[in-house]
Amino acid sequence: MARWSDYTTGERIKILRGREIRQTDLAEMTGLSVVTVQKAEQDRALSLPTLLKIADALRVDTSVILGQQAPRRTMDRADRSVMRALSCAVHDTAAGALPDVEHVPTLDELAEITARCWDLYWRGHYTEAGTVAAPFVTSAAAAVHSAPVGEQARVLGALSDAYRVAGYVANLLGNRDLAYAAIGHAQATAERASDDLRAALVKSGRAWVYLRDARLAEALTLAERAAVDIEPRFSTATPEQLTVYGSHINFAAVVASRMGDKDRTADYLSQSHAAGARMGAEHRAHGTLFGPVTATTQAVGVNVSLGQAGKALQLAGSIHDVSQLTPAARNRYAMDKAMAQADAKMWDASLDTLEAALRAAPEWGRHQALPGVIVQKVGKASTARLRRVSELIGTSAAGAGGFLPATARTAL
């Protein structure tokens, strides 16, 4: 696969323009003539003013067009527009630059917006979640600024949630710098709110950013610390506490498995299953979902990471109903199952599982790295089937953007 820098400037403009934007459309968007756009794409002429106008219209840095850095993985123009708006909201509010807000939301309204953001996120509608998250960040920041002393902690909690959503969306869309910044602001805001539960959630979120950035040792340390900070007494724990704790301990198992630490992984999985059994059913709290089904489906992926495909498939065979999971969690489970089938050299079954998931959730699949890893593994399937699945993945020629290339250990 060609590197982004291997293309000419004109070829990079064509790739970024994509099929949805014609040359005439780009000319109208920039105020340039069609001839000027054609010359730019043919590498015949590209002045600095033309470069700046094209970069602005395509929602990318000029360095991306010039090949100095690759665009974010699988990003189309809508994704880039969302990332720009989200970046402005995060950085401006963190710097205290609050825009004029016509209506400062109440606590109840902030809670409704929080729920909507997480619903979109867990359905795999990441671009839409980012679209809602940008004004959510600015509205929550305005609410903090105008909140009376007695209510400020609760409003700060909502702002921390807004930053965390922004960080999660940025992480999935491959914008590493924004993911780090948003998670950092979420952490500082949670600390201002003196909210231990939210602070632990943010630590886990930062660990996830580390994991996607291949910083495995740091991810494990942070994931473990987050879980320990909120470990409840099972006899008196509320469903909310068990949900957050179970999610954290599950993630610690995931990171330990990526590092190949079987003993640590087994210990965390045992605690995860115990928390799930205590709950008896899936429960949603603070933008996360956990219960016995989540514990088992996550164990499938964990065993895949440890190279135990047989055990992973045995666990998958015991799972008969995943309807309680969020759409994103169901899709992720399907990816883990497809990976286990690929490792077991069940080529056709792996492609069947992968293709069904991608057709059911194309928007979700567009932002995932694991399908590409699976396709690389399934080298003995027919070329036609591989080509069909590759088209569903929509892998960009640009590669992995701001993160290191995905592998079976980091594709989460």
PDB file of N, CA, C and O in Angstrom, residues 4-55:
ATOM      1  N   TRP A   4       1.139   7.979   2.101  1.00  0.00           N
ATOM      2  CA  TRP A   4       0.512   9.245   1.715  1.00  0.00           C
ATOM      3  C   TRP A   4       1.506  10.153   1.013  1.00  0.00           C
ATOM      4  O   TRP A   4       1.172  10.828   0.037  1.00  0.00           O
ATOM      5  N   SER A   5       2.750  10.130   1.464  1.00  0.00           N
ATOM      6  CA  SER A   5       3.768  11.010   0.870  1.00  0.00           C
ATOM      7  C   SER A   5       4.181  10.556  -0.528  1.00  0.00           C
ATOM      8  O   SER A   5       4.830  11.306  -1.262  1.00  0.00           O
ATOM      9  N   ASP A   6       3.821   9.318  -0.910  1.00  0.00           N
ATOM     10  CA  ASP A   6       4.176   8.821  -2.238  1.00  0.00           C
ATOM     11  C   ASP A   6       3.308   9.436  -3.340  1.00  0.00           C
ATOM     12  O   ASP A   6       3.695   9.425  -4.512  1.00  0.00           O
ATOM     13  N   TYR A   7       2.138   9.949  -2.980  1.00  0.00           N
ATOM     14  CA  TYR A   7       1.252  10.555  -3.967  1.00  0.00           C
ATOM     15  C   TYR A   7       1.729  11.967  -4.301  1.00  0.00           C
ATOM     16  O   TYR A   7       2.407  12.615  -3.506  1.00  0.00           O
ATOM     17  N   THR A   8       1.364  12.456  -5.479  1.00  0.00           N
ATOM     18  CA  THR A   8       1.639  13.854  -5.811  1.00  0.00           C
ATOM     19  C   THR A   8       0.607  14.734  -5.111  1.00  0.00           C
ATOM     20  O   THR A   8      -0.422  14.252  -4.626  1.00  0.00           O
ATOM     21  N   THR A   9       0.875  16.030  -5.064  1.00  0.00           N
ATOM     22  CA  THR A   9      -0.062  16.958  -4.435  1.00  0.00           C
ATOM     23  C   THR A   9      -1.422  16.904  -5.124  1.00  0.00           C
ATOM     24  O   THR A   9      -2.473  16.891  -4.469  1.00  0.00           O
ATOM     25  N   GLY A  10      -1.408  16.850  -6.450  1.00  0.00           N
ATOM     26  CA  GLY A  10      -2.667  16.766  -7.185  1.00  0.00           C
ATOM     27  C   GLY A  10      -3.442  15.505  -6.868  1.00  0.00           C
ATOM     28  O   GLY A  10      -4.670  15.532  -6.715  1.00  0.00           O
ATOM     29  N   GLU A  11      -2.745  14.384  -6.757  1.00  0.00           N
ATOM     30  CA  GLU A  11      -3.399  13.116  -6.419  1.00  0.00           C
ATOM     31  C   GLU A  11      -3.991  13.169  -5.003  1.00  0.00           C
ATOM     32  O   GLU A  11      -5.080  12.640  -4.761  1.00  0.00           O
ATOM     33  N   ARG A  12      -3.272  13.826  -4.101  1.00  0.00           N
ATOM     34  CA  ARG A  12      -3.785  13.935  -2.728  1.00  0.00           C
ATOM     35  C   ARG A  12      -5.065  14.764  -2.697  1.00  0.00           C
ATOM     36  O   ARG A  12      -6.005  14.452  -1.952  1.00  0.00           O
ATOM     37  N   ILE A  13      -5.135  15.823  -3.481  1.00  0.00           N
ATOM     38  CA  ILE A  13      -6.362  16.637  -3.552  1.00  0.00           C
ATOM     39  C   ILE A  13      -7.519  15.791  -4.068  1.00  0.00           C
ATOM     40  O   ILE A  13      -8.630  15.834  -3.528  1.00  0.00           O
ATOM     41  N   LYS A  14      -7.271  14.988  -5.108  1.00  0.00           N
ATOM     42  CA  LYS A  14      -8.320  14.119  -5.658  1.00  0.00           C
ATOM     43  C   LYS A  14      -8.819  13.130  -4.616  1.00  0.00           C
ATOM     44  O   LYS A  14     -10.017  12.893  -4.479  1.00  0.00           O
ATOM     45  N   ILE A  15      -7.889  12.522  -3.881  1.00  0.00           N
ATOM     46  CA  ILE A  15      -8.268  11.541  -2.861  1.00  0.00           C
ATOM     47  C   ILE A  15      -9.104  12.203  -1.772  1.00  0.00           C
ATOM     48  O   ILE A  15     -10.132  11.675  -1.334  1.00  0.00           O
ATOM     49  N   LEU A  16      -8.673  13.384  -1.332  1.00  0.00           N
ATOM     50  CA  LEU A  16      -9.393  14.090  -0.275  1.00  0.00           C
ATOM     51  C   LEU A  16     -10.763  14.568  -0.757  1.00  0.00           C
ATOM     52  O   LEU A  16     -11.727  14.610   0.012  1.00  0.00           O
ATOM     53  N   ARG A  17     -10.833  14.939  -2.027  1.00  0.00           N
ATOM     54  CA  ARG A  17     -12.109  15.369  -2.598  1.00  0.00           C
ATOM     55  C   ARG A  17     -13.093  14.218  -2.622  1.00  0.00           C
ATOM     56  O   ARG A  17     -14.285  14.373  -2.334  1.00  0.00           O
ATOM     57  N   GLY A  18     -12.586  13.032  -2.936  1.00  0.00           N
ATOM     58  CA  GLY A  18     -13.440  11.852  -2.930  1.00  0.00           C
ATOM     59  C   GLY A  18     -14.482  11.869  -4.037  1.00  0.00           C
ATOM     60  O   GLY A  18     -14.508  12.751  -4.902  1.00  0.00           O
ATOM     61  N   ARG A  19     -15.359  10.881  -3.981  1.00  0.00           N
ATOM     62  CA  ARG A  19     -16.375  10.764  -5.022  1.00  0.00           C
ATOM     63  C   ARG A  19     -17.540  11.724  -4.819  1.00  0.00           C
ATOM     64  O   ARG A  19     -18.243  12.069  -5.770  1.00  0.00           O
ATOM     65  N   GLU A  20     -17.749  12.138  -3.555  1.00  0.00           N
ATOM     66  CA  GLU A  20     -18.937  12.956  -3.287  1.00  0.00           C
ATOM     67  C   GLU A  20     -18.773  14.413  -3.700  1.00  0.00           C
ATOM     68  O   GLU A  20     -19.743  15.169  -3.774  1.00  0.00           O
ATOM     69  N   ILE A  21     -17.531  14.843  -3.953  1.00  0.00           N
ATOM     70  CA  ILE A  21     -17.277  16.231  -4.359  1.00  0.00           C
ATOM     71  C   ILE A  21     -16.656  16.234  -5.747  1.00  0.00           C
ATOM     72  O   ILE A  21     -15.553  15.719  -5.941  1.00  0.00           O
ATOM     73  N   ARG A  22     -17.342  16.821  -6.700  1.00  0.00           N
ATOM     74  CA  ARG A  22     -16.814  16.929  -8.055  1.00  0.00           C
ATOM     75  C   ARG A  22     -15.890  18.142  -8.159  1.00  0.00           C
ATOM     76  O   ARG A  22     -15.885  19.000  -7.270  1.00  0.00           O
ATOM     77  N   GLN A  23     -15.157  18.230  -9.240  1.00  0.00           N
ATOM     78  CA  GLN A  23     -14.284  19.390  -9.439  1.00  0.00           C
ATOM     79  C   GLN A  23     -15.098  20.687  -9.474  1.00  0.00           C
ATOM     80  O   GLN A  23     -14.662  21.708  -8.926  1.00  0.00           O
ATOM     81  N   THR A  24     -16.263  20.632 -10.096  1.00  0.00           N
ATOM     82  CA  THR A  24     -17.115  21.824 -10.132  1.00  0.00           C
ATOM     83  C   THR A  24     -17.594  22.207  -8.739  1.00  0.00           C
ATOM     84  O   THR A  24     -17.725  23.395  -8.414  1.00  0.00           O
ATOM     85  N   ASP A  25     -17.864  21.190  -7.909  1.00  0.00           N
ATOM     86  CA  ASP A  25     -18.280  21.460  -6.526  1.00  0.00           C
ATOM     87  C   ASP A  25     -17.155  22.133  -5.754  1.00  0.00           C
ATOM     88  O   ASP A  25     -17.378  23.104  -5.015  1.00  0.00           O
ATOM     89  N   LEU A  26     -15.944  21.616  -5.910  1.00  0.00           N
ATOM     90  CA  LEU A  26     -14.799  22.194  -5.206  1.00  0.00           C
ATOM     91  C   LEU A  26     -14.547  23.622  -5.669  1.00  0.00           C
ATOM     92  O   LEU A  26     -14.208  24.499  -4.858  1.00  0.00           O
ATOM     93  N   ALA A  27     -14.740  23.861  -6.942  1.00  0.00           N
ATOM     94  CA  ALA A  27     -14.570  25.223  -7.461  1.00  0.00           C
ATOM     95  C   ALA A  27     -15.573  26.162  -6.801  1.00  0.00           C
ATOM     96  O   ALA A  27     -15.230  27.284  -6.384  1.00  0.00           O
ATOM     97  N   GLU A  28     -16.811  25.725  -6.675  1.00  0.00           N
ATOM     98  CA  GLU A  28     -17.843  26.552  -6.054  1.00  0.00           C
ATOM     99  C   GLU A  28     -17.557  26.757  -4.564  1.00  0.00           C
ATOM    100  O   GLU A  28     -17.752  27.855  -4.022  1.00  0.00           O
ATOM    101  N   MET A  29     -17.088  25.721  -3.898  1.00  0.00           N
ATOM    102  CA  MET A  29     -16.797  25.798  -2.457  1.00  0.00           C
ATOM    103  C   MET A  29     -15.647  26.757  -2.161  1.00  0.00           C
ATOM    104  O   MET A  29     -15.602  27.384  -1.103  1.00  0.00           O
ATOM    105  N   THR A  30     -14.694  26.857  -3.099  1.00  0.00           N
ATOM    106  CA  THR A  30     -13.496  27.676  -2.865  1.00  0.00           C
ATOM    107  C   THR A  30     -13.568  29.058  -3.497  1.00  0.00           C
ATOM    108  O   THR A  30     -12.776  29.939  -3.155  1.00  0.00           O
ATOM    109  N   GLY A  31     -14.502  29.233  -4.458  1.00  0.00           N
ATOM    110  CA  GLY A  31     -14.546  30.479  -5.190  1.00  0.00           C
ATOM    111  C   GLY A  31     -13.512  30.535  -6.295  1.00  0.00           C
ATOM    112  O   GLY A  31     -13.279  31.591  -6.895  1.00  0.00           O
ATOM    113  N   LEU A  32     -12.873  29.381  -6.560  1.00  0.00           N
ATOM    114  CA  LEU A  32     -11.884  29.299  -7.628  1.00  0.00           C
ATOM    115  C   LEU A  32     -12.570  28.874  -8.928  1.00  0.00           C
ATOM    116  O   LEU A  32     -13.693  28.387  -8.919  1.00  0.00           O
ATOM    117  N   SER A  33     -11.872  29.031 -10.020  1.00  0.00           N
ATOM    118  CA  SER A  33     -12.417  28.544 -11.290  1.00  0.00           C
ATOM    119  C   SER A  33     -12.185  27.045 -11.399  1.00  0.00           C
ATOM    120  O   SER A  33     -11.280  26.486 -10.752  1.00  0.00           O
ATOM    121  N   VAL A  34     -12.990  26.394 -12.249  1.00  0.00           N
ATOM    122  CA  VAL A  34     -12.807  24.958 -12.468  1.00  0.00           C
ATOM    123  C   VAL A  34     -11.433  24.692 -13.070  1.00  0.00           C
ATOM    124  O   VAL A  34     -10.763  23.701 -12.737  1.00  0.00           O
ATOM    125  N   VAL A  35     -10.987  25.580 -13.932  1.00  0.00           N
ATOM    126  CA  VAL A  35      -9.664  25.427 -14.560  1.00  0.00           C
ATOM    127  C   VAL A  35      -8.559  25.439 -13.498  1.00  0.00           C
ATOM    128  O   VAL A  35      -7.613  24.647 -13.563  1.00  0.00           O
ATOM    129  N   THR A  36      -8.679  26.330 -12.503  1.00  0.00           N
ATOM    130  CA  THR A  36      -7.677  26.400 -11.434  1.00  0.00           C
ATOM    131  C   THR A  36      -7.649  25.108 -10.633  1.00  0.00           C
ATOM    132  O   THR A  36      -6.583  24.589 -10.275  1.00  0.00           O
ATOM    133  N   VAL A  37      -8.834  24.574 -10.348  1.00  0.00           N
ATOM    134  CA  VAL A  37      -8.915  23.306  -9.620  1.00  0.00           C
ATOM    135  C   VAL A  37      -8.295  22.186 -10.449  1.00  0.00           C
ATOM    136  O   VAL A  37      -7.536  21.346  -9.933  1.00  0.00           O
ATOM    137  N   GLN A  38      -8.600  22.154 -11.741  1.00  0.00           N
ATOM    138  CA  GLN A  38      -8.042  21.126 -12.625  1.00  0.00           C
ATOM    139  C   GLN A  38      -6.524  21.211 -12.671  1.00  0.00           C
ATOM    140  O   GLN A  38      -5.831  20.180 -12.621  1.00  0.00           O
ATOM    141  N   LYS A  39      -5.983  22.430 -12.766  1.00  0.00           N
ATOM    142  CA  LYS A  39      -4.521  22.600 -12.802  1.00  0.00           C
ATOM    143  C   LYS A  39      -3.878  22.108 -11.499  1.00  0.00           C
ATOM    144  O   LYS A  39      -2.805  21.493 -11.515  1.00  0.00           O
ATOM    145  N   ALA A  40      -4.554  22.376 -10.375  1.00  0.00           N
ATOM    146  CA  ALA A  40      -4.026  21.923  -9.078  1.00  0.00           C
ATOM    147  C   ALA A  40      -3.975  20.400  -9.030  1.00  0.00           C
ATOM    148  O   ALA A  40      -2.987  19.809  -8.572  1.00  0.00           O
ATOM    149  N   GLU A  41      -5.040  19.761  -9.523  1.00  0.00           N
ATOM    150  CA  GLU A  41      -5.095  18.299  -9.475  1.00  0.00           C
ATOM    151  C   GLU A  41      -4.198  17.643 -10.512  1.00  0.00           C
ATOM    152  O   GLU A  41      -3.863  16.460 -10.390  1.00  0.00           O
ATOM    153  N   GLN A  42      -3.806  18.401 -11.509  1.00  0.00           N
ATOM    154  CA  GLN A  42      -2.893  17.878 -12.541  1.00  0.00           C
ATOM    155  C   GLN A  42      -1.441  18.250 -12.229  1.00  0.00           C
ATOM    156  O   GLN A  42      -0.539  17.984 -13.029  1.00  0.00           O
ATOM    157  N   ASP A  43      -1.225  18.879 -11.052  1.00  0.00           N
ATOM    158  CA  ASP A  43       0.119  19.295 -10.625  1.00  0.00           C
ATOM    159  C   ASP A  43       0.757  20.286 -11.598  1.00  0.00           C
ATOM    160  O   ASP A  43       1.981  20.335 -11.752  1.00  0.00           O
ATOM    161  N   ARG A  44      -0.097  21.082 -12.240  1.00  0.00           N
ATOM    162  CA  ARG A  44       0.411  22.083 -13.186  1.00  0.00           C
ATOM    163  C   ARG A  44       0.629  23.427 -12.523  1.00  0.00           C
ATOM    164  O   ARG A  44       1.521  24.189 -12.915  1.00  0.00           O
ATOM    165  N   ALA A  45      -0.196  23.750 -11.523  1.00  0.00           N
ATOM    166  CA  ALA A  45      -0.055  25.041 -10.831  1.00  0.00           C
ATOM    167  C   ALA A  45      -0.826  24.985  -9.524  1.00  0.00           C
ATOM    168  O   ALA A  45      -1.963  24.526  -9.483  1.00  0.00           O
ATOM    169  N   LEU A  46      -0.177  25.453  -8.443  1.00  0.00           N
ATOM    170  CA  LEU A  46      -0.851  25.514  -7.147  1.00  0.00           C
ATOM    171  C   LEU A  46      -0.222  26.637  -6.330  1.00  0.00           C
ATOM    172  O   LEU A  46       0.831  26.463  -5.710  1.00  0.00           O
ATOM    173  N   SER A  47      -0.858  27.812  -6.372  1.00  0.00           N
ATOM    174  CA  SER A  47      -0.340  28.946  -5.603  1.00  0.00           C
ATOM    175  C   SER A  47      -0.733  28.786  -4.137  1.00  0.00           C
ATOM    176  O   SER A  47      -1.614  27.982  -3.782  1.00  0.00           O
ATOM    177  N   LEU A  48      -0.090  29.566  -3.261  1.00  0.00           N
ATOM    178  CA  LEU A  48      -0.403  29.502  -1.838  1.00  0.00           C
ATOM    179  C   LEU A  48      -1.862  29.880  -1.560  1.00  0.00           C
ATOM    180  O   LEU A  48      -2.543  29.181  -0.804  1.00  0.00           O
ATOM    181  N   PRO A  49      -2.414  30.963  -2.161  1.00  0.00           N
ATOM    182  CA  PRO A  49      -3.825  31.273  -1.916  1.00  0.00           C
ATOM    183  C   PRO A  49      -4.759  30.135  -2.341  1.00  0.00           C
ATOM    184  O   PRO A  49      -5.739  29.837  -1.657  1.00  0.00           O
ATOM    185  N   THR A  50      -4.427  29.481  -3.473  1.00  0.00           N
ATOM    186  CA  THR A  50      -5.249  28.356  -3.931  1.00  0.00           C
ATOM    187  C   THR A  50      -5.152  27.193  -2.951  1.00  0.00           C
ATOM    188  O   THR A  50      -6.154  26.554  -2.601  1.00  0.00           O
ATOM    189  N   LEU A  51      -3.947  26.916  -2.490  1.00  0.00           N
ATOM    190  CA  LEU A  51      -3.734  25.851  -1.507  1.00  0.00           C
ATOM    191  C   LEU A  51      -4.557  26.092  -0.250  1.00  0.00           C
ATOM    192  O   LEU A  51      -5.230  25.186   0.263  1.00  0.00           O
ATOM    193  N   LEU A  52      -4.520  27.323   0.262  1.00  0.00           N
ATOM    194  CA  LEU A  52      -5.245  27.639   1.495  1.00  0.00           C
ATOM    195  C   LEU A  52      -6.751  27.483   1.302  1.00  0.00           C
ATOM    196  O   LEU A  52      -7.456  26.989   2.188  1.00  0.00           O
ATOM    197  N   LYS A  53      -7.266  27.909   0.150  1.00  0.00           N
ATOM    198  CA  LYS A  53      -8.709  27.811  -0.101  1.00  0.00           C
ATOM    199  C   LYS A  53      -9.147  26.348  -0.235  1.00  0.00           C
ATOM    200  O   LYS A  53     -10.194  25.954   0.282  1.00  0.00           O
ATOM    201  N   ILE A  54      -8.340  25.543  -0.900  1.00  0.00           N
ATOM    202  CA  ILE A  54      -8.686  24.134  -1.067  1.00  0.00           C
ATOM    203  C   ILE A  54      -8.619  23.406   0.287  1.00  0.00           C
ATOM    204  O   ILE A  54      -9.487  22.594   0.617  1.00  0.00           O
ATOM    205  N   ALA A  55      -7.594  23.706   1.068  1.00  0.00           N
ATOM    206  CA  ALA A  55      -7.464  23.075   2.381  1.00  0.00           C
ATOM    207  C   ALA A  55      -8.660  23.421   3.264  1.00  0.00           C
ATOM    208  O   ALA A  55      -9.208  22.553   3.970  1.00  0.00           O
TER     209      ALA A  55
END
